[in-house]
XYZ file of C-alpha atoms in Angstrom:
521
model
C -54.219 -18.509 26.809
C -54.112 -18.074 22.784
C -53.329 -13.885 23.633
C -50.258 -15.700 25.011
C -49.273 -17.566 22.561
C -49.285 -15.163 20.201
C -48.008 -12.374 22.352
C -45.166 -15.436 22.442
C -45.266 -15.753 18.914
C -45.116 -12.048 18.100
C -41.997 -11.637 20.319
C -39.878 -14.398 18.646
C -40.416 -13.257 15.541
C -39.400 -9.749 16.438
C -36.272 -11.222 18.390
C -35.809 -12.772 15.537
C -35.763 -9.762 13.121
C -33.280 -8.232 15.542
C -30.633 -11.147 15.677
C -30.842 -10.479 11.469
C -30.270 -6.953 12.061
C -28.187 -7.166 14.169
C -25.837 -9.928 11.689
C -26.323 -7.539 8.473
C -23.579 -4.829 7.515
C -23.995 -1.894 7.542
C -24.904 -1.200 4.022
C -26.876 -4.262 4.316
C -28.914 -2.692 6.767
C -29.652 0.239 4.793
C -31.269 -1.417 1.640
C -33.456 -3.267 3.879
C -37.137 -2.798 2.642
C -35.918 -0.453 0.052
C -37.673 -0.694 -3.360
C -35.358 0.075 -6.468
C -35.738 0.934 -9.459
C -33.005 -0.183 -12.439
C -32.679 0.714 -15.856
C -30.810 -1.610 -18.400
C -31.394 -4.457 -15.795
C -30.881 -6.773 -18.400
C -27.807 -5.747 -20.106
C -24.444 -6.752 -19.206
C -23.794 -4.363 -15.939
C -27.316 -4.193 -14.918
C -28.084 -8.374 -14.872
C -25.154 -8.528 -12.301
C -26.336 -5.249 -10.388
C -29.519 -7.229 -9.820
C -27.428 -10.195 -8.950
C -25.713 -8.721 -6.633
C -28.672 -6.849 -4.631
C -30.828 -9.986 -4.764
C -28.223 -12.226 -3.467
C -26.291 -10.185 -0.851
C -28.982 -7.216 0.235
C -31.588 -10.007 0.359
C -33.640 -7.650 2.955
C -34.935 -5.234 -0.031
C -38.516 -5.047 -0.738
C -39.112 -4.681 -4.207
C -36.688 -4.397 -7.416
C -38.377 -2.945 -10.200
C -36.988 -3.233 -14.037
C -37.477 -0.943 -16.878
C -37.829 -2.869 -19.533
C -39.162 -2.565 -23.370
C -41.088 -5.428 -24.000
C -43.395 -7.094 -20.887
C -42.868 -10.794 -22.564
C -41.622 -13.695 -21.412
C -38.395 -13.128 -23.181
C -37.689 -10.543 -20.566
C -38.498 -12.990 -17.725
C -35.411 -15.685 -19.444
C -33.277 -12.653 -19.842
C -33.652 -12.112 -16.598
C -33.396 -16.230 -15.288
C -30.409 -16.637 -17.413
C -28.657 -14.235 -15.159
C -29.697 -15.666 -12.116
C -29.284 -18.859 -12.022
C -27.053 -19.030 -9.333
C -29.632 -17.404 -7.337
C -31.850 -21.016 -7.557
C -29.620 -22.771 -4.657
C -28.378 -19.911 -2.759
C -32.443 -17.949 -2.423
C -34.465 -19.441 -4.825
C -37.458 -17.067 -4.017
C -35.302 -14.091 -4.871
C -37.125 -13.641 -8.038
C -40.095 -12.864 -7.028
C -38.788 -9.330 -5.770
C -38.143 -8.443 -9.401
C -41.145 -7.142 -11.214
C -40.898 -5.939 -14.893
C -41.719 -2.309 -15.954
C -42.701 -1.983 -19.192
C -40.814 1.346 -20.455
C -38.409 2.596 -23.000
C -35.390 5.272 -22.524
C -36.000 6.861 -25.790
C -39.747 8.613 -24.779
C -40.573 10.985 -22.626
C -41.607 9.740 -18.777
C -39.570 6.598 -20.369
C -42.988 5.877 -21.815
C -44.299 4.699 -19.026
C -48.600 4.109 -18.311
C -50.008 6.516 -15.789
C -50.182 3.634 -13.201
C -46.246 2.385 -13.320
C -45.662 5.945 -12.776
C -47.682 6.370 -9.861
C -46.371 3.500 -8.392
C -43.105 4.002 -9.300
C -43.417 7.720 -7.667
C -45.210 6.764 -4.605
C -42.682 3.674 -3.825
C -39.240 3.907 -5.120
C -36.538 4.639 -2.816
C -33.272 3.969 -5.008
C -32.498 4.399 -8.298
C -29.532 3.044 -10.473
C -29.820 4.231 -13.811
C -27.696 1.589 -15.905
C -29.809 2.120 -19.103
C -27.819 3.204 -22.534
C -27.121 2.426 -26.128
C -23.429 0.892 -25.497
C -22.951 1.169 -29.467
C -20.352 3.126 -30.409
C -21.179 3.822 -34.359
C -25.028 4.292 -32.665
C -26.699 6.879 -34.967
C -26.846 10.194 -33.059
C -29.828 11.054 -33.033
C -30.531 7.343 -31.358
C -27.860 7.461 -29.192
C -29.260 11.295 -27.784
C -32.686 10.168 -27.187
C -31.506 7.022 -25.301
C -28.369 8.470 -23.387
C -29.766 11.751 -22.838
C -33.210 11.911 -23.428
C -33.119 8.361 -20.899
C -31.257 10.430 -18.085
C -33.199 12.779 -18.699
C -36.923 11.780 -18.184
C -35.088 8.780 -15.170
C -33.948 12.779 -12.976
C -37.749 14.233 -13.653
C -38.960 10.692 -12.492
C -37.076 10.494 -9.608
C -37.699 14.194 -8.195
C -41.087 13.470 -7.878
C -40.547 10.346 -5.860
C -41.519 10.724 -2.756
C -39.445 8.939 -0.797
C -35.732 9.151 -2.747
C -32.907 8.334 -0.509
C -30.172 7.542 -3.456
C -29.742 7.892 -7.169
C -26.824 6.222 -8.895
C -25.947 7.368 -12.687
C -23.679 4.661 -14.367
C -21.788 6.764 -17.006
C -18.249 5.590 -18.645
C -14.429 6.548 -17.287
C -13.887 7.426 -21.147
C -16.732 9.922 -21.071
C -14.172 12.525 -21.167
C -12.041 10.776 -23.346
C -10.460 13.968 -24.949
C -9.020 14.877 -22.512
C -5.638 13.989 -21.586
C -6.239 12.976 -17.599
C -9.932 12.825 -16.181
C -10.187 13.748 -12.609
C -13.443 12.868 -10.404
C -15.185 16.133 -11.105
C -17.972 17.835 -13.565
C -16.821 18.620 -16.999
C -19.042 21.378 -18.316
C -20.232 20.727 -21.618
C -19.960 23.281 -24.529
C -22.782 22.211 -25.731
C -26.783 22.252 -24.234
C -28.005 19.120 -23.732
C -31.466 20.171 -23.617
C -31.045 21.897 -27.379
C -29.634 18.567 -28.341
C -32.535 16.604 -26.853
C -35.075 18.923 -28.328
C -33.858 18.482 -31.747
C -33.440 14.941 -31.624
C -37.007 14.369 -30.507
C -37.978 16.870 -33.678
C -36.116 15.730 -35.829
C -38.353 13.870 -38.479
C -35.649 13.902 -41.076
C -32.964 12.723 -39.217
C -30.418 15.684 -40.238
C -28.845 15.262 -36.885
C -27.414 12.199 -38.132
C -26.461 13.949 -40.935
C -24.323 16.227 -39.160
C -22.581 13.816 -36.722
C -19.205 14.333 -37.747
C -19.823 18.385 -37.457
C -21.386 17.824 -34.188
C -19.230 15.229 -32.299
C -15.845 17.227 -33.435
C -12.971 15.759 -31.442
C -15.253 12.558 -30.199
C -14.314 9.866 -31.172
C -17.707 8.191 -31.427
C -21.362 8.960 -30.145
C -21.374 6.824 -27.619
C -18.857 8.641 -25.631
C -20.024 11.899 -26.930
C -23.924 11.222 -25.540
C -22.707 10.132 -22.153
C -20.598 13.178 -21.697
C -23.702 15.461 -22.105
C -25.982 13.190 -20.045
C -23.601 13.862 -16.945
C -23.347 17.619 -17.546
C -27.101 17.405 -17.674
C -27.036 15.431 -14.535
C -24.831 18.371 -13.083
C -27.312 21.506 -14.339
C -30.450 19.505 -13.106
C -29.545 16.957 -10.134
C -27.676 19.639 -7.846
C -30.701 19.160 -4.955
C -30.681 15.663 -5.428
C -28.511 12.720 -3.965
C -27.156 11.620 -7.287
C -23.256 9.698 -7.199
C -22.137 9.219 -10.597
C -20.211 5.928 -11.447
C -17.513 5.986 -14.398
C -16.279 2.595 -14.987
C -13.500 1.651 -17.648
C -13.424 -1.538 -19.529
C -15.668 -3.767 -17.969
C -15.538 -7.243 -18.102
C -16.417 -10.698 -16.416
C -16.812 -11.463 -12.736
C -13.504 -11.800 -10.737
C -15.063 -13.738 -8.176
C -19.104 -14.068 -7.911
C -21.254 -15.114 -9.142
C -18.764 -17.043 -11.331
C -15.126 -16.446 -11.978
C -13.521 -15.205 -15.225
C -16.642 -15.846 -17.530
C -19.790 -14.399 -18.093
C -23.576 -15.834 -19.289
C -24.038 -12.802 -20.535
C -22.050 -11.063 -23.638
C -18.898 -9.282 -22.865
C -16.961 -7.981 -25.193
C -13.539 -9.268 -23.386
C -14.665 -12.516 -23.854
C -14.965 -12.461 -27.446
C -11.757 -11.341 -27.845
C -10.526 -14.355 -25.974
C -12.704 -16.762 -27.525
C -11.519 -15.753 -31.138
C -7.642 -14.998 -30.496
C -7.890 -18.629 -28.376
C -9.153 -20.398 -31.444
C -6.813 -18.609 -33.940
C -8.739 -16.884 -35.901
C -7.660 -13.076 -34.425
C -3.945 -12.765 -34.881
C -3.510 -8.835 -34.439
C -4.412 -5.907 -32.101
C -3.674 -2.364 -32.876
C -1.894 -1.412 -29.977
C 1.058 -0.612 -27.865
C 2.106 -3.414 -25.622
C 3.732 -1.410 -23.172
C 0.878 0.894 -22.632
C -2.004 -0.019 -19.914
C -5.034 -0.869 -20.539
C -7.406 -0.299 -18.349
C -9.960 -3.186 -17.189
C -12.471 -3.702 -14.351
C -14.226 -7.155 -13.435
C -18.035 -6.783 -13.711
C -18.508 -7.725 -9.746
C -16.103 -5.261 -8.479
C -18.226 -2.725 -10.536
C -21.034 -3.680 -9.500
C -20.453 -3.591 -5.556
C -19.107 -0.386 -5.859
C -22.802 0.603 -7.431
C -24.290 -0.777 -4.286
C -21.927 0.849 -1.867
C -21.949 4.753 -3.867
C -26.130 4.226 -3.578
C -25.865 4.036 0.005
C -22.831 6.562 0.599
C -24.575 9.341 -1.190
C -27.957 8.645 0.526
C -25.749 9.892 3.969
C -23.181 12.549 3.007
C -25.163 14.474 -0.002
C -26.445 17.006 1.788
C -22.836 17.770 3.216
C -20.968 16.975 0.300
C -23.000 17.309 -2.743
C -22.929 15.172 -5.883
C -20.675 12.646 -6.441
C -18.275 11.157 -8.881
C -16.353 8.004 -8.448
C -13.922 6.413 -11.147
C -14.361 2.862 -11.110
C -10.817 2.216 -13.016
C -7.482 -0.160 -12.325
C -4.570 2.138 -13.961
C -3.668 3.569 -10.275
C -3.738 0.897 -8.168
C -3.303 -2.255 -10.037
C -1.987 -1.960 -13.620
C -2.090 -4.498 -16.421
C -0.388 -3.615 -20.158
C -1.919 -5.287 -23.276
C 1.269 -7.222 -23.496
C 0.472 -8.742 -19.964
C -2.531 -9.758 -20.768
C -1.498 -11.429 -23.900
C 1.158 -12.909 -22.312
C -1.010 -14.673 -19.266
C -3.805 -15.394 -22.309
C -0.907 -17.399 -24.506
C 0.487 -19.181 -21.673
C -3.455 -20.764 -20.444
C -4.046 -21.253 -24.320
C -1.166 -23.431 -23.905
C -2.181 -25.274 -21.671
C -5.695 -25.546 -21.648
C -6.540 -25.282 -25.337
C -9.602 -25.680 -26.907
C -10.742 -28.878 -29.290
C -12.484 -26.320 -31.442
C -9.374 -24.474 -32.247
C -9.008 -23.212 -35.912
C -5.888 -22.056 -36.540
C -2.487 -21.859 -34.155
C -2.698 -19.148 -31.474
C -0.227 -16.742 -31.603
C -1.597 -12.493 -31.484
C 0.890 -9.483 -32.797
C -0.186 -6.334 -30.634
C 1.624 -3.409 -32.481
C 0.733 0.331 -33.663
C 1.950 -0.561 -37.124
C -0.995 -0.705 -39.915
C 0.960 -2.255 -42.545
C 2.638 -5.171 -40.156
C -0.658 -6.085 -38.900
C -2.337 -5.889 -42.271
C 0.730 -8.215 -43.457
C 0.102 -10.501 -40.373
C -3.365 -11.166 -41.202
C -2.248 -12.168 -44.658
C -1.066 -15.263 -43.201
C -4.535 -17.082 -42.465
C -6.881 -14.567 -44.812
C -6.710 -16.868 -47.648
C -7.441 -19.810 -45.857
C -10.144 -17.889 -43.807
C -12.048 -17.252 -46.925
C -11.693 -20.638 -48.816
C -13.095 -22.627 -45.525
C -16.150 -19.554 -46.483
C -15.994 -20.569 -50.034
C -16.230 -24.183 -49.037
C -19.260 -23.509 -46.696
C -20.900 -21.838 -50.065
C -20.413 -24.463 -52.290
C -21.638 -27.065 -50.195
C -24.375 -25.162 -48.545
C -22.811 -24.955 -44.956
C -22.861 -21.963 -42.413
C -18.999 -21.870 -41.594
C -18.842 -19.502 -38.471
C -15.017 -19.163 -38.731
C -15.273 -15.804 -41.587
C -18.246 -14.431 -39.367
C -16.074 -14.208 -36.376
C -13.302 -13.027 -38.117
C -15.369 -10.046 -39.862
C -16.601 -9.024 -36.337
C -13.460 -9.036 -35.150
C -11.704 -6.911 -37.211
C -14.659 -4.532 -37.042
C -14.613 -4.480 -33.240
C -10.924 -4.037 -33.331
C -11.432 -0.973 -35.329
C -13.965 0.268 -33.548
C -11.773 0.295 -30.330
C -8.984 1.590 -31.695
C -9.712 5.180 -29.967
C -9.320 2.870 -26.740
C -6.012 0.766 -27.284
C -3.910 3.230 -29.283
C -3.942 5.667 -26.138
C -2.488 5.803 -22.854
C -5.224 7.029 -20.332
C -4.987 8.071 -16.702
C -8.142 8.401 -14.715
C -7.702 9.624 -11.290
C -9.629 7.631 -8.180
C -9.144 9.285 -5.138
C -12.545 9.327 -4.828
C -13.033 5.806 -4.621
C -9.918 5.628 -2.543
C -11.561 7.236 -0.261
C -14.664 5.385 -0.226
C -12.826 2.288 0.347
C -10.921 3.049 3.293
C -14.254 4.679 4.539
C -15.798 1.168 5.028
C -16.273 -1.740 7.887
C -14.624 -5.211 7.480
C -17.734 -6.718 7.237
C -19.118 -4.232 3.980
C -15.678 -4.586 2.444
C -15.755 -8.676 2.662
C -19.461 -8.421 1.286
C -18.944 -5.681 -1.383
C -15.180 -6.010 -2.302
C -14.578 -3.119 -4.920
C -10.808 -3.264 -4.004
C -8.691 -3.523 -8.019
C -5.812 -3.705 -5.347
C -6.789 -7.453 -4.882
C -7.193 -8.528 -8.295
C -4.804 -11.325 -9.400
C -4.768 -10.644 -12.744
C -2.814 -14.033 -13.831
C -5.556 -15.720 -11.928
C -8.098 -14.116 -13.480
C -7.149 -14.374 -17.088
C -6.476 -18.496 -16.163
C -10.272 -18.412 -15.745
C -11.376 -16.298 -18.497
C -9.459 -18.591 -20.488
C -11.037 -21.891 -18.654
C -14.375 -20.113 -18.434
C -14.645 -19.328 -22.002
C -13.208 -22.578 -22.926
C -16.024 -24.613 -21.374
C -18.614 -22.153 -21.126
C -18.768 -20.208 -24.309
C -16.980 -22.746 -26.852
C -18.764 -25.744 -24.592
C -15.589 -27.498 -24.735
C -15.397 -30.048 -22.141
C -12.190 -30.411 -19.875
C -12.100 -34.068 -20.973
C -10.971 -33.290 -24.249
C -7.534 -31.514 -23.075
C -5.340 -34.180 -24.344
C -7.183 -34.320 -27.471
C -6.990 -30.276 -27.716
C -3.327 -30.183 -27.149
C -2.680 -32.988 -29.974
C -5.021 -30.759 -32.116
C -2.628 -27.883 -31.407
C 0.661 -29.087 -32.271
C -0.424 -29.888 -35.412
C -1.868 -26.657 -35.921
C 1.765 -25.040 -34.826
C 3.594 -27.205 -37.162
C 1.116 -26.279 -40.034
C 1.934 -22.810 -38.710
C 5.513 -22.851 -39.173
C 4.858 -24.949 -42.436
C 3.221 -22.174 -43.604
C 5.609 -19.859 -42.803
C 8.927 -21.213 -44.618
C 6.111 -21.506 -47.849
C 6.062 -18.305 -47.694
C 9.436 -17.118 -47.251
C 10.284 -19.686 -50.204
C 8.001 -18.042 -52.306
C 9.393 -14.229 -50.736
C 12.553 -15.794 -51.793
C 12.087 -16.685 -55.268
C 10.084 -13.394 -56.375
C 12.213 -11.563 -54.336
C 15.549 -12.635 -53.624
C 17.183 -13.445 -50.246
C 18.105 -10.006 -49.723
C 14.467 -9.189 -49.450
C 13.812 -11.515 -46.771
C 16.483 -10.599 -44.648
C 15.202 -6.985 -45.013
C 11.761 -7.967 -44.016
C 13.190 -10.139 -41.113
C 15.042 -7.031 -39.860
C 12.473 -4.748 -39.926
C 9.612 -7.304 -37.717
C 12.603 -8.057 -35.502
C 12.567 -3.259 -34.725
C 8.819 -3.892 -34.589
C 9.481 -6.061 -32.067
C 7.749 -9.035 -33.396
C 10.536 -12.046 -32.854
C 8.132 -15.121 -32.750
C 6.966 -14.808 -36.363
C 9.842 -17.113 -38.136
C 10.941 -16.358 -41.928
């Protein structure tokens, strides 16, 4: 009688398993009881990569993360991400165990038994790990970027059971060139040469010789992820590695949450400080396109490159898939600006500064001149904050700003064209079902929609401006335009009676060629 009932038992729960088999896609099915392993799990792309496996390939076994300190500050690094995750599969968290490691040693510094374990069980890899710095000193930026992909490819070809292997790199890892295709770009340089002398290199005279070294690139980020993927091409040929080259990435589209991240992007920064006032110029041509891809649409297109290469690389070989929006959906920095100025408008913040109004041009001089406007008053609000012993965060943001802005200048004062057949390809190649649960598609990206809720996301999620104080906001902001425009005839008064009219009506010509009509003199 009980070897019935349990015979019973045993059959409903394997009739079971097979109805959820039988409902999961097909790249569903394949993760099931895979164990993972993920490097920079808790940066920006990796905390939504784990998202995204935990919540939608909820059949893997085990996720493990490399990370450098075992604390309990990696544990709410890891929560904050996830806290969607508590309603939908609140147990999801306990598939996630910690690895204590770091990217810049050998073996990733791993103890004898993580290694073991991470040898005997692993069956995917996505290697996300990497200094994202762009002024990174080089010798830092070789051990992590390098050295990291490195010791992740001597790891995984010991791993006895290795189905996939996903290297995140960068679309601008090849950013000298004028168009980058989905192919290998050898290196004239030896990454192994450059690997060995950063992990020798007491003195630190690679650093001292980064401008001889990096030549033409721009900066070392881009210059250490270039040589990590021509290593990845002299060493991974037997393996099933696809490498993924995303552009500018930024927050979710749709999932977990649209148009704003928990996490720090740099995109929503920008927003935050342009939507307050206190950014008023961008150093680049409106007309040109930039090229941005929401964090979820990057992240699904991990997922679904992990299981494609884990099938065809023994046909087809490596892989390389540009994870960009320049060929199928296109968005100019004037767009964007455009669709960010008209939500400003009408969803402004309470905590605005200054009136929101942003010059993009390639002109150094105009922009300098723009930011002349609100630069005094920036730095007396600082001055105030001094005298009376207050932290004003207004001149902090600005400073970072500008230095940001700078620092991407190699990115907005260029026109790039990355090629995505590739992807194209990979698209097409998949079921209704996979493309509904891991839409990588920049075809279906709104992007008025999605800068609405950047602008509402950041609003009340970074700023922690409640949506009850809209009228209030918008009252705040019409008194910050007329102060604007205030502040604009004071000045052309003053242009006026050191320089003449003649002067202004030169000046007014010239902004009008530069294509800057809404600034009134």
């Amino acid at each position: 009688m009980l070897g019935n009932v349990c015979s019973d038992y045993h059959l409903a729960v394997v009739n079971h398993w097979v109805y959820i088999k039988m409902s999961l896609t097909t790249i569903q099915q394949f993760y099931v009881n895979k164990t993972i392993l993920i490097t920079g799990g808790t940066g920006f792309i990796g905390g939504y990569l784990i998202e995204k496996l935990l919540r939608s390939c909820w059949g893997i076994k085990r996720v493990y993360v490399l990370f450098r300190s075992k604390s309990k500050s990696g544990e709410e690094s890891l929560k904050e991400v996830y806290k969607g995750l508590k309603e939908s599969n609140p147990d999801a968290l306990e598939k996630v165990s910690l690895i204590m490691g770091n990217l810049e040693l050998p073996n990733l510094g791993l103890t004898d038994d993580d290694l073991e374990r991470i040898i005997n069980e692993v069956n995917c890899v996505f290697h996300v790990g990497a200094t994202i710095k762009f002024m990174e000193k080089l010798r830092t930026a070789i051990l992590i970027n390098v050295g990291g992909t490195d010791s992740v490819i001597t790891i995984s070809k010991k791993m006895k059971n290795l189905q996939s292997f996903v290297h995140v790199s960068t679309a601008f890892s090849h950013c000298i060139r004028n168009v980058t295709e989905e192919m290998f770009y050898s290196s004239m340089m030896d990454g192994d040469a450059l690997l060995k002398r950063a992990r020798s290199d007491d003195n630190h005279s690679l650093n001292e010789a980064t401008s001889t070294i990096l030549g033409k690139w721009p900066n070392t980020y881009v210059f250490t992820k270039h040589i990590a993927e021509d290593l990845i091409r002299r060493k991974g040929s037997d393996m099933p590695i696809a490498i993924v080259r995303p552009s500018i990435v930024l927050a979710p589209y749709r999932e977990p949450e649209s148009g704003w991240s928990s996490k720090f992007d740099i995109n929503s920064l920008f927003v935050m400080s342009m939507n307050i006032g206190i950014t008023h110029s961008l150093r680049c041509d409106p007309r040109a396109i930039i090229d941005v891809v929401p964090v979820d649409l990057v992240v699904s297109q991990l997922i679904v490159a992990g299981w494609q290469i884990a099938r065809t690389w023994k046909a087809e070989g490596l892989q390389i898939f540009n994870c960009v929006s320049c060929q199928q959906n296109p968005v100019t920095w004037g767009q964007q600006e455009k669709w960010r100025n008209k939500f400003n408008s009408m969803i402004p913040s309470s905590k605005k500064v200054f009136h929101h109004f942003v010059v993009q041009n390639m002109n150094t001089v105009l922009l300098y001149f723009i930011d002349l406007i609100y630069l005094p008053l920036i730095y007396l609000m600082n001055l105030r904050g001094f005298l009376f012993g207050e932290t004003h965060i207004v001149f902090k943001i600005y400073k970072k700003m500008k230095f940001y802005c700078e620092l991407v200048e190699y990115v907005t004062l260029k026109q790039w064209d990355f090629k995505d057949s590739n992807t194209q390809i990979l698209w097409n190649s998949l079921e209704i079902e996979d493309k509904n649960v891991f839409n990588f598609n920049v075809k279906d990206i709104n992007w008025e929609n999605f800068y609405c809720n950047v602008v509402s996301g950041v609003r009340q999620n970074i700023l922690k401006d409640d949506m009850s104080s809209i009228e209030k906001a918008r009252t705040k902001a019409r008194l910050l335009k007329l102060f604007h425009y205030f502040m604009e005839k004071l000045r052309t008064a003053i242009l006026i009676n050191v320089g003449g009219t003649d002067s202004v009506i030169t000046i007014s010509k010239k902004m009008k060629n530069l294509q800057v009509s809404f600034l009134y003199f």
